[in-house]
Tab-separated table of C-alpha atoms and ligand atoms in Angstrom:
chain	number	residue	atom	x	y	z
A	1	MET	CA	-19.068	-25.724	14.525
A	2	ASN	CA	-16.210	-26.880	16.085
A	3	GLY	CA	-12.969	-24.482	14.673
A	4	SER	CA	-11.146	-28.158	14.814
A	5	GLU	CA	-12.761	-29.946	12.027
A	6	THR	CA	-11.860	-27.266	9.619
A	7	MET	CA	-8.262	-25.932	11.615
A	8	PRO	CA	-4.956	-28.444	10.264
A	9	ALA	CA	-3.907	-30.313	13.960
A	10	VAL	CA	-1.703	-27.748	15.783
A	11	SER	CA	1.228	-30.314	15.218
A	12	GLU	CA	1.495	-30.192	11.614
A	13	CYS	CA	1.816	-26.350	11.122
A	14	GLY	CA	2.750	-24.973	14.479
A	15	LEU	CA	-0.104	-22.440	14.803
A	16	ASP	CA	-1.990	-22.836	17.505
A	17	ALA	CA	-2.860	-18.913	17.467
A	18	GLY	CA	-4.120	-20.181	14.043
A	19	VAL	CA	-7.564	-18.580	14.213
A	20	GLU	CA	-6.807	-16.041	16.089
A	21	ARG	CA	-4.178	-14.950	13.209
A	22	ARG	CA	-6.464	-15.260	10.777
A	23	ASP	CA	-8.577	-12.550	12.559
A	24	SER	CA	-6.130	-10.366	12.660
A	25	ARG	CA	-5.682	-10.447	8.990
A	26	MET	CA	-8.550	-9.674	8.713
A	27	HIS	CA	-8.474	-6.675	10.063
A	28	ARG	CA	-10.253	-4.313	7.582
A	29	PRO	CA	-10.317	0.035	8.023
A	30	LEU	CA	-13.403	1.952	7.672
A	31	CYS	CA	-13.860	4.481	4.744
A	32	ARG	CA	-13.248	7.970	6.113
A	33	PHE	CA	-15.675	9.364	3.980
A	34	CYS	CA	-18.519	7.076	3.833
A	35	GLU	CA	-17.348	4.590	6.956
A	36	ALA	CA	-17.856	1.310	4.251
A	37	THR	CA	-15.952	-1.486	4.860
A	38	LEU	CA	-12.369	-1.540	3.199
A	39	THR	CA	-11.460	-4.705	1.000
A	40	THR	CA	-9.634	-3.594	-2.153
A	41	THR	CA	-6.237	-3.182	-2.254
A	42	PHE	CA	-5.284	-0.143	-4.446
A	43	VAL	CA	-1.248	-1.106	-4.030
A	44	ASP	CA	0.546	-1.643	-1.226
A	45	LEU	CA	4.354	-0.111	-0.603
A	46	GLY	CA	5.152	-1.590	2.245
A	47	MET	CA	6.857	-0.315	5.300
A	48	SER	CA	7.978	3.358	5.692
A	49	PRO	CA	9.133	6.254	8.072
A	50	PRO	CA	6.666	9.310	8.102
A	51	CYS	CA	8.222	11.068	5.014
A	52	GLN	CA	8.993	14.423	7.098
A	53	SER	CA	10.641	12.833	9.880
A	54	HIS	CA	14.153	13.543	8.913
A	55	VAL	CA	16.830	11.782	11.059
A	56	GLU	CA	19.918	14.581	12.596
A	57	PRO	CA	23.549	13.190	12.995
A	58	HIS	CA	22.840	12.146	16.870
A	59	GLU	CA	20.211	10.131	16.016
A	60	LEU	CA	21.210	7.448	13.794
A	61	ASN	CA	22.039	4.927	15.882
A	62	ARG	CA	18.145	4.568	17.009
A	63	MET	CA	15.552	3.228	15.349
A	64	GLU	CA	12.310	4.531	13.595
A	65	ARG	CA	8.976	4.211	13.590
A	66	PHE	CA	7.542	2.241	10.265
A	67	TYR	CA	4.049	2.521	9.339
A	68	PRO	CA	2.452	0.585	6.483
A	69	LEU	CA	1.764	2.124	3.234
A	70	HIS	CA	-1.250	0.357	2.362
A	71	VAL	CA	-3.785	2.267	0.233
A	72	TRP	CA	-7.114	0.802	-0.222
A	73	VAL	CA	-9.875	1.855	-2.704
A	74	CYS	CA	-13.459	2.282	-1.127
A	75	GLY	CA	-16.075	0.086	-2.772
A	76	GLU	CA	-18.728	2.536	-2.376
A	77	CYS	CA	-17.610	5.706	-3.362
A	78	PHE	CA	-13.956	5.210	-4.357
A	79	LEU	CA	-12.453	7.056	-2.318
A	80	VAL	CA	-8.647	5.996	-2.387
A	81	GLN	CA	-6.909	5.981	0.745
A	82	LEU	CA	-4.451	5.423	3.414
A	83	GLU	CA	-5.260	4.007	7.060
A	84	GLU	CA	-4.613	6.919	9.556
A	85	PHE	CA	-1.446	5.467	11.344
A	86	VAL	CA	0.441	8.658	12.341
A	87	ALA	CA	-1.414	11.523	14.702
A	88	PRO	CA	-1.722	14.437	12.309
A	89	ASP	CA	0.090	16.787	15.428
A	90	GLU	CA	2.765	14.405	15.052
A	91	ILE	CA	3.151	15.065	11.207
A	92	PHE	CA	2.422	18.498	11.012
A	93	SER	CA	2.964	20.502	14.590
A	94	GLU	CA	6.804	20.712	13.799
A	95	TYR	CA	7.006	20.698	9.835
A	96	ALA	CA	9.844	20.651	7.590
A	97	TYR	CA	8.475	21.913	4.551
A	98	PHE	CA	8.640	25.505	3.752
A	99	SER	CA	6.618	25.965	0.735
A	100	SER	CA	8.683	29.376	-0.567
A	101	TYR	CA	12.016	27.476	-1.147
A	102	SER	CA	10.237	26.574	-4.210
A	103	ASP	CA	10.771	29.515	-6.769
A	104	SER	CA	8.086	28.036	-9.295
A	105	TRP	CA	5.363	26.902	-6.580
A	106	VAL	CA	5.863	30.721	-5.350
A	107	GLU	CA	4.962	32.231	-8.779
A	108	HIS	CA	2.215	29.969	-9.100
A	109	ALA	CA	0.027	31.183	-5.997
A	110	ARG	CA	1.149	34.524	-7.332
A	111	ARG	CA	-1.098	33.748	-10.655
A	112	TYR	CA	-3.331	32.482	-8.893
A	113	CYS	CA	-3.653	35.586	-6.395
A	114	GLU	CA	-4.305	37.863	-9.661
A	115	GLU	CA	-6.704	35.489	-11.538
A	116	VAL	CA	-9.005	34.907	-8.195
A	117	THR	CA	-8.529	38.879	-6.905
A	118	ARG	CA	-10.026	40.019	-11.055
A	119	ARG	CA	-12.300	37.056	-11.824
A	120	PHE	CA	-14.210	37.327	-8.416
A	121	GLY	CA	-13.439	41.182	-8.071
A	122	LEU	CA	-11.683	41.434	-4.677
A	123	GLY	CA	-10.747	44.144	-2.737
A	124	SER	CA	-10.146	46.294	0.774
A	125	ASP	CA	-13.015	44.758	2.067
A	126	SER	CA	-13.060	41.551	1.079
A	127	LEU	CA	-11.725	38.857	3.243
A	128	VAL	CA	-9.435	36.159	1.950
A	129	ILE	CA	-8.783	32.937	4.315
A	130	GLU	CA	-6.355	30.256	3.784
A	131	ILE	CA	-6.519	26.795	5.241
A	132	ALA	CA	-2.725	25.302	5.592
A	133	SER	CA	-1.510	28.817	5.197
A	134	ASN	CA	2.412	27.211	5.246
A	135	ASP	CA	4.927	30.281	5.515
A	136	GLY	CA	2.871	32.731	4.102
A	137	TYR	CA	3.925	31.623	-0.078
A	138	LEU	CA	0.215	32.778	-1.260
A	139	LEU	CA	-1.333	35.298	1.300
A	140	GLN	CA	1.491	38.125	0.717
A	141	HIS	CA	0.754	38.504	-2.565
A	142	PHE	CA	-2.899	39.598	-1.356
A	143	VAL	CA	-1.068	41.635	0.945
A	144	GLN	CA	1.182	43.436	-1.333
A	145	THR	CA	-2.102	44.379	-3.027
A	146	GLY	CA	-4.245	45.287	0.523
A	147	ILE	CA	-7.050	42.336	0.412
A	148	PRO	CA	-7.307	41.317	4.129
A	149	CYS	CA	-6.363	37.790	4.794
A	150	LEU	CA	-5.506	35.158	7.475
A	151	GLY	CA	-3.841	32.310	7.178
A	152	VAL	CA	-5.066	29.078	9.267
A	153	GLU	CA	-1.654	27.164	10.336
A	154	PRO	CA	-1.470	23.680	12.432
A	155	ALA	CA	2.617	23.966	12.085
A	156	ALA	CA	3.885	26.038	14.486
A	157	ASN	CA	7.076	26.783	13.308
A	158	VAL	CA	5.642	27.558	9.718
A	159	ALA	CA	3.359	30.021	10.595
A	160	ARG	CA	5.733	31.984	12.452
A	161	VAL	CA	8.007	32.665	9.455
A	162	ALA	CA	4.338	34.206	7.969
A	163	ILE	CA	3.850	36.223	10.885
A	164	GLU	CA	7.214	37.581	10.452
A	165	LYS	CA	6.574	38.222	6.964
A	166	GLY	CA	3.309	40.169	8.206
A	167	ILE	CA	0.977	38.493	7.215
A	168	PRO	CA	-2.115	37.589	9.996
A	169	THR	CA	-2.038	33.615	11.021
A	170	VAL	CA	-3.373	31.116	13.165
A	171	VAL	CA	-2.237	28.327	14.582
A	172	ARG	CA	-4.649	25.616	14.492
A	173	PHE	CA	-5.649	23.100	12.558
A	174	PHE	CA	-8.948	22.934	11.077
A	175	GLY	CA	-12.286	22.095	11.341
A	176	GLN	CA	-15.798	22.411	12.700
A	177	GLN	CA	-14.387	23.582	16.096
A	178	THR	CA	-11.899	25.854	14.149
A	179	ALA	CA	-14.219	27.477	11.900
A	180	ARG	CA	-16.647	28.843	14.445
A	181	GLU	CA	-13.721	29.898	16.607
A	182	ILE	CA	-12.544	31.628	13.257
A	183	ALA	CA	-16.162	33.193	12.460
A	184	ASN	CA	-16.816	34.411	15.847
A	185	GLU	CA	-13.257	36.566	16.122
A	186	HIS	CA	-12.681	36.886	12.221
A	187	GLY	CA	-15.659	37.044	10.232
A	188	GLN	CA	-16.482	35.149	7.525
A	189	PRO	CA	-14.639	35.143	4.321
A	190	ASP	CA	-15.541	35.687	0.604
A	191	VAL	CA	-12.924	33.327	-0.863
A	192	LEU	CA	-11.551	30.609	1.450
A	193	LEU	CA	-9.158	28.538	0.106
A	194	GLY	CA	-7.283	25.563	0.519
A	195	ASN	CA	-4.119	24.175	-1.813
A	196	ASN	CA	-2.605	21.165	-1.021
A	197	VAL	CA	-4.858	20.529	2.208
A	198	LEU	CA	-7.706	18.614	1.550
A	199	ALA	CA	-5.720	15.242	0.679
A	200	HIS	CA	-3.703	15.729	3.741
A	201	VAL	CA	-6.958	15.803	5.952
A	202	PRO	CA	-7.699	12.703	8.787
A	203	ASP	CA	-11.294	13.405	9.095
A	204	ILE	CA	-12.290	14.768	5.841
A	205	ASN	CA	-15.945	14.955	6.944
A	206	ASP	CA	-14.957	17.526	9.614
A	207	PHE	CA	-13.082	19.646	7.370
A	208	VAL	CA	-15.414	20.086	4.763
A	209	ALA	CA	-18.671	20.402	7.394
A	210	GLY	CA	-15.706	23.473	9.075
A	211	MET	CA	-16.045	24.985	5.465
A	212	LYS	CA	-19.415	24.910	4.993
A	213	LEU	CA	-19.753	26.915	8.637
A	214	LEU	CA	-16.954	29.316	7.435
A	215	LEU	CA	-17.641	30.348	4.070
A	216	ARG	CA	-19.940	33.876	4.167
A	217	PRO	CA	-23.407	33.524	1.900
A	218	GLY	CA	-22.160	34.099	-1.625
A	219	GLY	CA	-18.792	33.461	-0.823
A	220	LEU	CA	-16.611	30.719	-2.666
A	221	ILE	CA	-14.162	28.276	-1.741
A	222	THR	CA	-11.070	26.890	-3.786
A	223	MET	CA	-8.943	24.530	-3.257
A	224	GLU	CA	-6.351	22.373	-5.354
A	225	PHE	CA	-5.618	19.063	-4.885
A	226	PRO	CA	-3.707	16.632	-6.891
A	227	HIS	CA	-5.440	14.718	-9.439
A	228	LEU	CA	-6.283	10.819	-8.821
A	229	GLN	CA	-6.314	10.529	-12.827
A	230	ARG	CA	-2.825	12.099	-13.220
A	231	LEU	CA	-1.619	9.350	-10.785
A	232	ILE	CA	-2.510	6.322	-12.297
A	233	GLU	CA	-1.445	7.719	-15.668
A	234	GLY	CA	1.750	8.992	-14.719
A	235	ASN	CA	2.243	6.385	-12.369
A	236	GLN	CA	2.978	8.497	-9.791
A	237	PHE	CA	2.741	6.564	-6.781
A	238	ASP	CA	5.904	8.283	-4.925
A	239	THR	CA	3.023	10.735	-4.215
A	240	ILE	CA	1.550	8.539	-0.936
A	241	TYR	CA	3.005	9.064	2.100
A	242	HIS	CA	1.692	8.894	5.576
A	243	GLU	CA	0.803	13.034	5.664
A	244	HIS	CA	-1.190	11.810	2.056
A	245	PHE	CA	-4.453	10.334	3.779
A	246	SER	CA	-6.839	10.892	0.831
A	247	TYR	CA	-6.205	10.346	-3.181
A	248	LEU	CA	-8.828	12.265	-4.910
A	249	SER	CA	-10.789	12.257	-8.805
A	250	PHE	CA	-12.897	14.797	-8.962
A	251	SER	CA	-16.152	12.845	-8.646
A	252	THR	CA	-15.418	11.628	-5.225
A	253	VAL	CA	-14.746	15.115	-3.754
A	254	GLN	CA	-17.697	16.276	-5.611
A	255	ARG	CA	-19.798	13.523	-3.195
A	256	ILE	CA	-18.124	14.828	-0.368
A	257	PHE	CA	-18.769	18.222	-1.157
A	258	ASP	CA	-22.274	17.582	-2.013
A	259	ARG	CA	-22.929	15.806	0.938
A	260	HIS	CA	-22.267	18.541	3.376
A	261	GLY	CA	-23.979	21.395	0.872
A	262	LEU	CA	-21.262	23.014	-1.025
A	263	GLU	CA	-21.691	22.287	-5.012
A	264	LEU	CA	-18.759	22.404	-7.142
A	265	PHE	CA	-19.590	24.914	-9.868
A	266	ASP	CA	-16.383	25.153	-11.811
A	267	VAL	CA	-13.236	23.195	-12.202
A	268	GLU	CA	-9.466	23.833	-13.737
A	269	GLU	CA	-6.981	21.282	-14.874
A	270	ILE	CA	-3.490	22.776	-13.647
A	271	PRO	CA	-0.072	20.739	-13.770
A	272	THR	CA	1.251	21.632	-10.331
A	273	HIS	CA	2.018	18.499	-8.585
A	274	GLY	CA	2.162	16.189	-11.560
A	275	GLY	CA	-1.479	17.388	-12.342
A	276	SER	CA	-3.624	18.983	-10.192
A	277	LEU	CA	-7.030	20.009	-9.906
A	278	ARG	CA	-8.862	23.511	-8.677
A	279	ILE	CA	-12.215	23.234	-7.959
A	280	PHE	CA	-14.209	26.078	-6.972
A	281	ALA	CA	-17.351	25.301	-4.837
A	282	LYS	CA	-20.369	27.380	-3.293
A	283	HIS	CA	-22.984	27.113	-0.926
A	284	THR	CA	-25.384	24.712	-2.993
A	285	ASP	CA	-28.510	26.934	-2.614
A	286	ASP	CA	-26.300	29.424	-3.875
A	287	PRO	CA	-27.662	31.017	-7.151
A	288	VAL	CA	-24.357	33.694	-7.669
A	289	HIS	CA	-22.057	30.865	-9.704
A	290	PRO	CA	-23.502	29.011	-12.333
A	291	VAL	CA	-21.937	25.707	-12.801
A	292	THR	CA	-19.661	25.989	-16.401
A	293	GLY	CA	-19.455	22.924	-18.562
A	294	ARG	CA	-15.977	22.023	-17.758
A	295	VAL	CA	-18.169	20.357	-14.207
A	296	SER	CA	-20.225	17.615	-16.319
A	297	ALA	CA	-17.336	17.130	-18.764
A	298	LEU	CA	-14.665	16.344	-16.916
A	299	ARG	CA	-17.219	13.513	-14.346
A	300	VAL	CA	-18.355	12.400	-17.347
A	301	ARG	CA	-14.334	11.828	-18.506
A	302	GLU	CA	-13.820	10.589	-15.409
A	303	ARG	CA	-16.632	8.056	-15.633
A	304	GLU	CA	-15.334	6.511	-19.106
A	305	THR	CA	-11.879	6.167	-17.866
A	306	GLY	CA	-13.323	3.750	-15.129
A	307	PHE	CA	-13.488	5.416	-11.616
A	308	ASP	CA	-16.974	4.500	-10.777
A	309	SER	CA	-15.924	0.405	-11.661
A	310	LEU	CA	-12.932	-1.549	-9.162
A	311	SER	CA	-11.396	-3.364	-12.280
A	312	MET	CA	-10.030	0.310	-12.784
A	313	TYR	CA	-8.411	1.061	-9.452
A	314	SER	CA	-6.640	-2.756	-9.709
A	315	ARG	CA	-4.349	-2.161	-12.343
A	316	PHE	CA	-2.582	0.631	-10.624
A	317	ALA	CA	-0.269	-1.811	-8.580
A	318	PRO	CA	1.338	-4.071	-10.750
A	319	GLN	CA	2.679	-1.239	-13.153
A	320	VAL	CA	3.973	-0.039	-9.919
A	321	ALA	CA	6.126	-3.093	-9.155
A	322	GLU	CA	7.742	-2.717	-12.873
A	323	THR	CA	9.014	0.198	-12.432
A	324	LYS	CA	10.605	-0.316	-9.320
A	325	ARG	CA	12.543	-3.108	-10.713
A	326	ALA	CA	12.885	-0.456	-14.233
A	327	LEU	CA	14.404	2.031	-11.682
A	328	LEU	CA	16.734	-0.182	-9.979
A	329	GLU	CA	17.679	-2.179	-13.036
A	330	PHE	CA	19.219	1.564	-14.346
A	331	LEU	CA	21.097	1.987	-10.867
A	332	ILE	CA	22.598	-1.379	-10.336
A	333	GLY	CA	23.979	-0.955	-14.380
A	334	ALA	CA	25.172	2.862	-13.218
A	335	LYS	CA	26.800	1.282	-10.459
A	336	ARG	CA	27.937	-1.772	-12.026
A	337	ALA	CA	29.734	0.637	-14.590
A	338	GLY	CA	31.703	2.305	-11.810
A	339	LYS	CA	29.462	6.059	-12.029
A	340	ARG	CA	28.682	7.983	-9.262
A	341	VAL	CA	25.322	8.823	-8.603
A	342	VAL	CA	23.616	11.371	-6.381
A	343	GLY	CA	20.069	12.501	-5.632
A	344	TYR	CA	18.544	16.107	-5.985
A	345	GLY	CA	15.938	17.214	-3.170
A	346	ALA	CA	14.815	15.664	-0.019
A	347	PRO	CA	10.812	15.635	-0.253
A	348	GLY	CA	8.501	13.646	0.844
A	349	LYS	CA	7.629	11.595	-2.633
A	350	GLY	CA	11.461	11.127	-2.407
A	351	ASN	CA	11.106	9.405	1.060
A	352	THR	CA	8.376	6.649	-0.329
A	353	LEU	CA	10.562	5.722	-3.469
A	354	LEU	CA	13.782	5.529	-1.845
A	355	ASN	CA	12.348	3.385	0.824
A	356	TYR	CA	9.836	1.442	-1.330
A	357	CYS	CA	12.657	0.909	-3.627
A	358	GLY	CA	15.336	-0.023	-1.473
A	359	ILE	CA	17.500	2.600	-2.703
A	360	ARG	CA	19.990	3.474	0.184
A	361	GLN	CA	24.349	5.058	0.202
A	362	ASP	CA	24.970	1.659	-2.069
A	363	PHE	CA	23.001	3.900	-5.045
A	364	LEU	CA	23.155	7.262	-4.293
A	365	ASP	CA	26.082	8.907	-2.712
A	366	PHE	CA	23.983	11.510	-1.272
A	367	THR	CA	21.336	13.774	-1.889
A	368	VAL	CA	20.969	17.670	-1.686
A	369	ASP	CA	18.137	20.032	-0.478
A	370	ARG	CA	17.683	23.780	-0.438
A	371	SER	CA	16.091	23.905	2.734
A	372	PRO	CA	18.219	24.349	5.264
A	373	HIS	CA	16.341	22.435	7.878
A	374	LYS	CA	16.999	19.521	6.054
A	375	GLN	CA	20.705	19.966	5.414
A	376	GLY	CA	22.948	18.469	8.057
A	377	ARG	CA	20.179	15.653	8.482
A	378	TYR	CA	19.396	11.752	6.852
A	379	THR	CA	16.598	10.573	4.877
A	380	PRO	CA	14.355	8.840	6.833
A	381	GLY	CA	14.354	4.941	6.394
A	382	THR	CA	17.039	5.315	4.224
A	383	ARG	CA	19.658	7.234	6.184
A	384	ILE	CA	21.105	8.943	2.986
A	385	PRO	CA	22.719	12.212	3.719
A	386	ILE	CA	21.090	15.508	2.803
A	387	LEU	CA	23.699	17.947	2.262
A	388	ASP	CA	23.656	22.037	0.901
A	389	PRO	CA	23.196	21.919	-3.133
A	390	SER	CA	26.617	23.007	-3.865
A	391	ALA	CA	28.044	19.918	-2.731
A	392	ILE	CA	26.574	18.530	-6.411
A	393	ARG	CA	29.460	21.050	-7.998
A	394	ALA	CA	32.138	19.776	-5.492
A	395	ALA	CA	31.523	16.074	-5.566
A	396	LYS	CA	30.779	16.211	-9.507
A	397	PRO	CA	28.662	12.665	-9.982
A	398	ASP	CA	27.857	11.530	-13.365
A	399	TYR	CA	23.871	11.340	-13.077
A	400	VAL	CA	21.502	13.494	-11.094
A	401	LEU	CA	18.479	11.217	-9.571
A	402	ILE	CA	15.682	14.159	-9.572
A	403	LEU	CA	13.479	13.098	-6.631
A	404	PRO	CA	11.188	15.866	-6.884
A	405	TRP	CA	10.026	15.320	-10.573
A	406	ASN	CA	6.956	18.062	-10.751
A	407	LEU	CA	10.639	20.563	-10.409
A	408	GLN	CA	12.847	19.034	-12.882
A	409	GLU	CA	12.643	22.052	-15.181
A	410	GLU	CA	13.383	24.534	-12.388
A	411	ILE	CA	16.031	21.666	-11.106
A	412	VAL	CA	17.248	20.906	-14.319
A	413	ALA	CA	17.786	25.097	-15.180
A	414	LYS	CA	19.782	26.007	-12.160
A	415	HIS	CA	21.927	23.725	-12.168
A	416	SER	CA	22.770	23.272	-15.724
A	417	TYR	CA	26.756	23.123	-15.048
A	418	VAL	CA	26.228	19.474	-14.731
A	419	VAL	CA	26.591	18.820	-18.190
A	420	GLU	CA	30.335	20.990	-17.779
A	421	TRP	CA	31.969	17.206	-16.115
A	422	GLY	CA	29.493	15.152	-18.509
A	423	GLY	CA	27.143	14.999	-15.651
A	424	ARG	CA	23.452	13.726	-16.690
A	425	PHE	CA	19.719	13.884	-14.685
A	426	VAL	CA	17.923	11.240	-14.310
A	427	VAL	CA	13.744	11.248	-13.426
A	428	PRO	CA	12.705	8.311	-12.144
A	429	ILE	CA	8.870	8.927	-12.982
A	430	PRO	CA	6.169	7.895	-14.884
A	431	SER	CA	10.068	5.658	-15.788
A	432	VAL	CA	12.829	6.220	-15.455
A	433	GLN	CA	14.501	8.546	-17.693
A	434	VAL	CA	17.956	10.063	-18.693
A	435	LEU	CA	17.840	13.467	-19.434
B	501	ZN	ZN1	-15.777	4.788	0.828
């Protein structure tokens, strides 16, 4: 067929490259798990810079790289996912996130170590390996009780902190290649764990296949990841950022593990990161750990919620747009009333929220963060100065917008002095709320 029959004449629209443009718009990524073509949008948050690329003062006159935050849902396996735009070594080789700067996170890790040690009878002859071990916030608790452990962490600056604390750590990305190397050099673990890493892996098949290779026969895997159901219910669109490639339901993870010869035998719902799942997996042919009723119960609940049909996913985007309008309405009202508003925190989720909503110093005078690695820098894209938390007391703002809303209780308790001058805390998610 001659293309000119269906195209408007060139002079009508001026698009002599119309055919080519149509083709480029039809670019469709492939599902990172099942390789089906992705055609259904979950939510499109526009363009955003990588969330940990905080801007240094000498970079303020330079441009930043922005990438799409367009989230798809696979029509075949229902994996909700971002396309990979930023190479993992660019994101993770010099990472600014140190887990130990959150007290409640370290406490969560301590309790986890106690539970796992008790439930699975770990001792001085066991081996625990943690993937994405960060600064040793978790493994330090195993070291203290004399249980041999090894961390695997790709960010060299973060791994160095762990090594200085006495936690053996190899600086490597995890996948099948690393799994073989570690098994040769250190042996196979009884417990292989990874918290908040599964969602951050671009090649999820290589990663899970690597866990299958590394795990000792009879051993177990535990992982924690934010639960997609809670993301949707809690309107947590700000947990979408480039480092976070996959948004996981229990059913999808079960499908992925199953394909690689691993079976989920238990699951817990835990409150971290706005609502996460802690899964327990074993080799599929391993009879040691019986499958609990919680596995089938959660699977049924997800099916009843609609996780196996595309229509449920399409309801998310309008809800996100409304949240943006409501937050801006609040901020515009506060500023028009002459109020002073500052931020608390400079987390990854804050970057998505600020960029998507277009919040800059016209709304927030500054934000603060406990991490000295962020202080003195500026939020990516929105260029809001990041100061030491003592700046709040000095500025006496009317409102403090909490960006890491998952830590709101800890933050409100620690900075309760804002009431001395009539200040109030505000959380933006699930909808704007003045505390
Ligand atoms: Zn798929």
